[in-house]
Tab-separated table of C-alpha atoms in Angstrom:
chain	number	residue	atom	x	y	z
A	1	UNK	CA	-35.419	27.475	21.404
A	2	UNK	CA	-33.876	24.295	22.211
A	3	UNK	CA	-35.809	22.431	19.072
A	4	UNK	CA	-34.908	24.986	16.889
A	5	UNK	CA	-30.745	24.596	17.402
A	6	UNK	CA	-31.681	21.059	17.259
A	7	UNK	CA	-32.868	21.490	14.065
A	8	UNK	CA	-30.502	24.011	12.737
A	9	UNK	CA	-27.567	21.561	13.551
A	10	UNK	CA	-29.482	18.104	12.199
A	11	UNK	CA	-29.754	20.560	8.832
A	12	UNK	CA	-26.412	21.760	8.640
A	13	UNK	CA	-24.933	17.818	9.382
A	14	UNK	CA	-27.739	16.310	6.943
A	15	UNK	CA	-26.305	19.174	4.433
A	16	UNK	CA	-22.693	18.328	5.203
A	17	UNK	CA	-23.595	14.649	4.849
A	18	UNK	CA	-24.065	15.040	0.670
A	19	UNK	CA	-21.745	13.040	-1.161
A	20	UNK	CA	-22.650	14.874	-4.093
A	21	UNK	CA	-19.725	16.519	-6.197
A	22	UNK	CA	-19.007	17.372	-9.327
A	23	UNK	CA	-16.169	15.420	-10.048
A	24	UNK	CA	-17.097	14.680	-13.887
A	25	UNK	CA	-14.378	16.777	-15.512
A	26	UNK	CA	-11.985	15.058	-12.920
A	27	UNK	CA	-9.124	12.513	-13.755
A	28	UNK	CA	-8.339	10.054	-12.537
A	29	UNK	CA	-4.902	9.972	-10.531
A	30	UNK	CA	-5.318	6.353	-9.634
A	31	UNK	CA	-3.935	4.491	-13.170
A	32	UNK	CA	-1.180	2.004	-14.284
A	33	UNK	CA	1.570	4.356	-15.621
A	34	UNK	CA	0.749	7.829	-14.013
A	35	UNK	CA	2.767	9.506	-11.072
A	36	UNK	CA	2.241	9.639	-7.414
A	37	UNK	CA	5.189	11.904	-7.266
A	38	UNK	CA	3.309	14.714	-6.475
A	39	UNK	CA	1.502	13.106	-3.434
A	40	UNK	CA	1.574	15.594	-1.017
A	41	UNK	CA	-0.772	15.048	2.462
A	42	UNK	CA	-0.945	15.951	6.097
A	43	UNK	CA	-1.144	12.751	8.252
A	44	UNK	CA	-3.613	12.748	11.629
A	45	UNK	CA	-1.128	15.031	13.421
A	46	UNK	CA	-1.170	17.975	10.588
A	47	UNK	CA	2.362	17.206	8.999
A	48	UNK	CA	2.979	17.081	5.673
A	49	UNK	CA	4.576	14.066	4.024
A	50	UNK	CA	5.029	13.175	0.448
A	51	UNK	CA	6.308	9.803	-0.806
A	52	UNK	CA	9.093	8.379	0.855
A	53	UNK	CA	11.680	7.119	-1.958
A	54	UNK	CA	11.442	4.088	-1.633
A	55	UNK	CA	7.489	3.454	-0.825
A	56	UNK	CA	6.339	0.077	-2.706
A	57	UNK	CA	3.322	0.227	-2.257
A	58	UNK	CA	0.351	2.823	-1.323
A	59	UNK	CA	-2.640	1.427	0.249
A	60	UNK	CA	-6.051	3.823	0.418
A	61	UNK	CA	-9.249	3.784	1.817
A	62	UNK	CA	-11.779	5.618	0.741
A	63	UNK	CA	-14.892	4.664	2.698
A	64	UNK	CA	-15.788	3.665	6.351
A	65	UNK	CA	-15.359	0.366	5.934
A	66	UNK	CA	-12.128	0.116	4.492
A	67	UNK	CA	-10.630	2.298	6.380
A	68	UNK	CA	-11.572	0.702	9.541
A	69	UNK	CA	-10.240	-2.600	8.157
A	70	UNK	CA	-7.084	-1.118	7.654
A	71	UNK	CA	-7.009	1.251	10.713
A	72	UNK	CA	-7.772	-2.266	12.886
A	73	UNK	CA	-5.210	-4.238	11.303
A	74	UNK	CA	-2.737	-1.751	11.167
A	75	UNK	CA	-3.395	-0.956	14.799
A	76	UNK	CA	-1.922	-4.614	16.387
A	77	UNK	CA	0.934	-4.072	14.543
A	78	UNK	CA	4.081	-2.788	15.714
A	79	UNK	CA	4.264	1.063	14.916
A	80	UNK	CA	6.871	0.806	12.389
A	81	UNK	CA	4.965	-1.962	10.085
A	82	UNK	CA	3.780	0.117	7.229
A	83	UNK	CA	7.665	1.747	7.373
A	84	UNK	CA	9.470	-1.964	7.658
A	85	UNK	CA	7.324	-2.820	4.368
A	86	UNK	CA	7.754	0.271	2.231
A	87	UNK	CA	4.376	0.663	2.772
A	88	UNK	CA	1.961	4.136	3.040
A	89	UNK	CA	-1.705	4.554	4.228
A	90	UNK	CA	-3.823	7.282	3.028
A	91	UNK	CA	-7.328	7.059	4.513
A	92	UNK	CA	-10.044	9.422	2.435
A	93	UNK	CA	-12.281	11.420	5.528
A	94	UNK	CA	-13.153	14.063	2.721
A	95	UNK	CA	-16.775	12.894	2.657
A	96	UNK	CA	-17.480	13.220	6.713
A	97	UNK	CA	-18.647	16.766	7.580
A	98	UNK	CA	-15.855	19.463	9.243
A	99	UNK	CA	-17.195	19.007	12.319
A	100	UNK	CA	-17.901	15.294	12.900
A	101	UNK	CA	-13.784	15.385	11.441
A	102	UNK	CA	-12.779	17.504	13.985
A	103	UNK	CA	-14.947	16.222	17.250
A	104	UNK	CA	-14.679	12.986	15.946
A	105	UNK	CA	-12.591	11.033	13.266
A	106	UNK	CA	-9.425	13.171	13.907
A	107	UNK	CA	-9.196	12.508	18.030
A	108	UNK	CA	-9.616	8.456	17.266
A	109	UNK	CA	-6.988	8.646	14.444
A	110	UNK	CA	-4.601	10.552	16.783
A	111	UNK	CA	-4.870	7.807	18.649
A	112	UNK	CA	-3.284	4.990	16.516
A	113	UNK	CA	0.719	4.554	16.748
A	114	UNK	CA	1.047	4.108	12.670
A	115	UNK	CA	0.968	6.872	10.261
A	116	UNK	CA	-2.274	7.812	8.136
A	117	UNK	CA	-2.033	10.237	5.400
A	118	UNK	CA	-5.029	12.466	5.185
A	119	UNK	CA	-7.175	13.289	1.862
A	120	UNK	CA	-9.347	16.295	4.133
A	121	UNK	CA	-11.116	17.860	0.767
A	122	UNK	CA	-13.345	16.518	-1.676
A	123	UNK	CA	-11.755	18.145	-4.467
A	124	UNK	CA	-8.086	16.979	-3.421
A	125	UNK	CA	-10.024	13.576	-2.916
A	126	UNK	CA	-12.081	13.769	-6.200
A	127	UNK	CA	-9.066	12.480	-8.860
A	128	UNK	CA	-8.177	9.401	-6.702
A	129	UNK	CA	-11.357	8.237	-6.362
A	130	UNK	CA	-12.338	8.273	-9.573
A	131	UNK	CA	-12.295	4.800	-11.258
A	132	UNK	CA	-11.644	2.556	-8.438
A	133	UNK	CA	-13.814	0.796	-6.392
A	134	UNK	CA	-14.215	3.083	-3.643
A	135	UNK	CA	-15.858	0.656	-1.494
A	136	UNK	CA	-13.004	-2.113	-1.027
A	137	UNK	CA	-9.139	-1.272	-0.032
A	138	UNK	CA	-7.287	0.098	-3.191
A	139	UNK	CA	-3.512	-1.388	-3.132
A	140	UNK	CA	-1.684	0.352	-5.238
A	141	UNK	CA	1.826	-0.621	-6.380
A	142	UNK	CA	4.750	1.755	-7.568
A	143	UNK	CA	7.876	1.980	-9.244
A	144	UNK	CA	9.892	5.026	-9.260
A	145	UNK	CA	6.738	6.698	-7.637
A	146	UNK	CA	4.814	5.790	-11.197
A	147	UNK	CA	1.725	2.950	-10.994
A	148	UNK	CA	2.356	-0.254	-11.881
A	149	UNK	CA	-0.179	-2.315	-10.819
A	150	UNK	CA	-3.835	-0.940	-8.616
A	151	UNK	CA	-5.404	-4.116	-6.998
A	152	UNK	CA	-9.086	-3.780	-4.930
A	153	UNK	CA	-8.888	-6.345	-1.363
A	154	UNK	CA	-11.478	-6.312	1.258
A	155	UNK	CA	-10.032	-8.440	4.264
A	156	UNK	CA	-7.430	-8.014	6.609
A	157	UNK	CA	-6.129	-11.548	5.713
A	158	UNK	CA	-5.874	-9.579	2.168
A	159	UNK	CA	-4.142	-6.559	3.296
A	160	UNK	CA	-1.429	-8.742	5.739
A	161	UNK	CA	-0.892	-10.422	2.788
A	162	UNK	CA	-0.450	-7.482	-0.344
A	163	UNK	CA	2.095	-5.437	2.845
A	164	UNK	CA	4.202	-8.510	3.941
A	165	UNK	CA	4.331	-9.238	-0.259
A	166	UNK	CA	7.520	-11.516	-0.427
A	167	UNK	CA	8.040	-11.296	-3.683
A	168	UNK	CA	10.889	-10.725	-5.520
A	169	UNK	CA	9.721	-7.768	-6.410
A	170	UNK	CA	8.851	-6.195	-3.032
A	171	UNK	CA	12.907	-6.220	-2.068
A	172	UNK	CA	14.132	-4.903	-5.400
A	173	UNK	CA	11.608	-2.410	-5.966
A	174	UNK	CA	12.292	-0.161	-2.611
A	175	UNK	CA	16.151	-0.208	-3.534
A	176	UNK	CA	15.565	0.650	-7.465
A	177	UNK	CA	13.272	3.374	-6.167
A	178	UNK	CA	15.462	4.820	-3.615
A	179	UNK	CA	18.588	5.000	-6.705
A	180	UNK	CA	15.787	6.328	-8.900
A	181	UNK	CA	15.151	8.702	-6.230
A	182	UNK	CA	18.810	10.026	-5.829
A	183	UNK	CA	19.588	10.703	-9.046
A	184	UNK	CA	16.638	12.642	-10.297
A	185	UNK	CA	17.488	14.759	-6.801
A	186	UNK	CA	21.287	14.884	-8.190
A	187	UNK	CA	19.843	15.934	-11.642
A	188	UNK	CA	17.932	18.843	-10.475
């Protein structure tokens, strides 16, 4: 009996495993010029956030690897980093099975003091990963919530360096978008 729920379970994980999905007639949400406006995700708690008005830049990971590069980094920095940079994290855990998510990825994400947005389903998931390098750390820059710029990294030297940008850009950017940002509210 006992090989037999063994077996059972290793199906039902090997099944859950499949990365297959038909994501052909999908766009793409990650490209220069289209909005992130409608960005809506839970974070590892279950609340629901959207883009803050005046978020610079979004960074995502979309595999393992990435994500624990950023997770890492992120991690021995002070819990208001991604905040003090206009920065947001969205970590992709659509591809991991429901229950290796809930006994496992969820409880270790809980347990980091910055904030990671969720994408939780592979169809949600499906438009941003098409046509980016899912494999490396997607940086993704914004203005007025709208892409201007999608850069791939792969280091934490990388990622230190595309949040603490010091560009001119990075200080004028979160104040334009924060205007922007009050008067479409005030025009509604």
């Amino acid at each position: 009996m006992k090989k037999i729920l063994i077996g059972i379970l290793a199906t039902f994980l090997l099944l859950g495993c499949s990365s297959k999905s038909d994501d052909k007639n999908v766009e793409p949400k990650l490209v220069v010029g289209k909005s992130l406006a409608d960005l809506h995700l839970k974070d590892q708690f279950g609340k629901v956030h959207t883009l803050n008005a005046d978020t610079y830049k979004v960074i995502f990971a979309f595999d393992k690897a990435p994500a624990h590069t950023c997770n890492d980094f992120f991690n021995t920095q002070k819990p208001t980093y991604l905040q003090d940079h206009h920065v947001q994290f969205v970590a992709d855990v659509s591809a991991a099975p429901s229950l290796i998510r809930s006994l496992f990825i969820m409880p270790g994400l809980k347990k980091f003091k910055h904030t990671v947005l969720l994408l939780d389903d592979k169809k949600i998931a499906a438009p941003y990963r098409k046509g980016v390098d899912t494999t490396k750390i997607v940086v993704v820059t914004l203005l007025n919530k709208k892409i201007t710029d999608i850069k791939t990294i792969t280091t934490k030297e990388e990622l230190k360096k595309a949040v603490e940008d010091d560009s001119a850009m990075s200080y004028i950017t979160p104040v334009i978008n924060k205007v922007m940002d009050s008067v479409d509210n005030a025009t509604k």
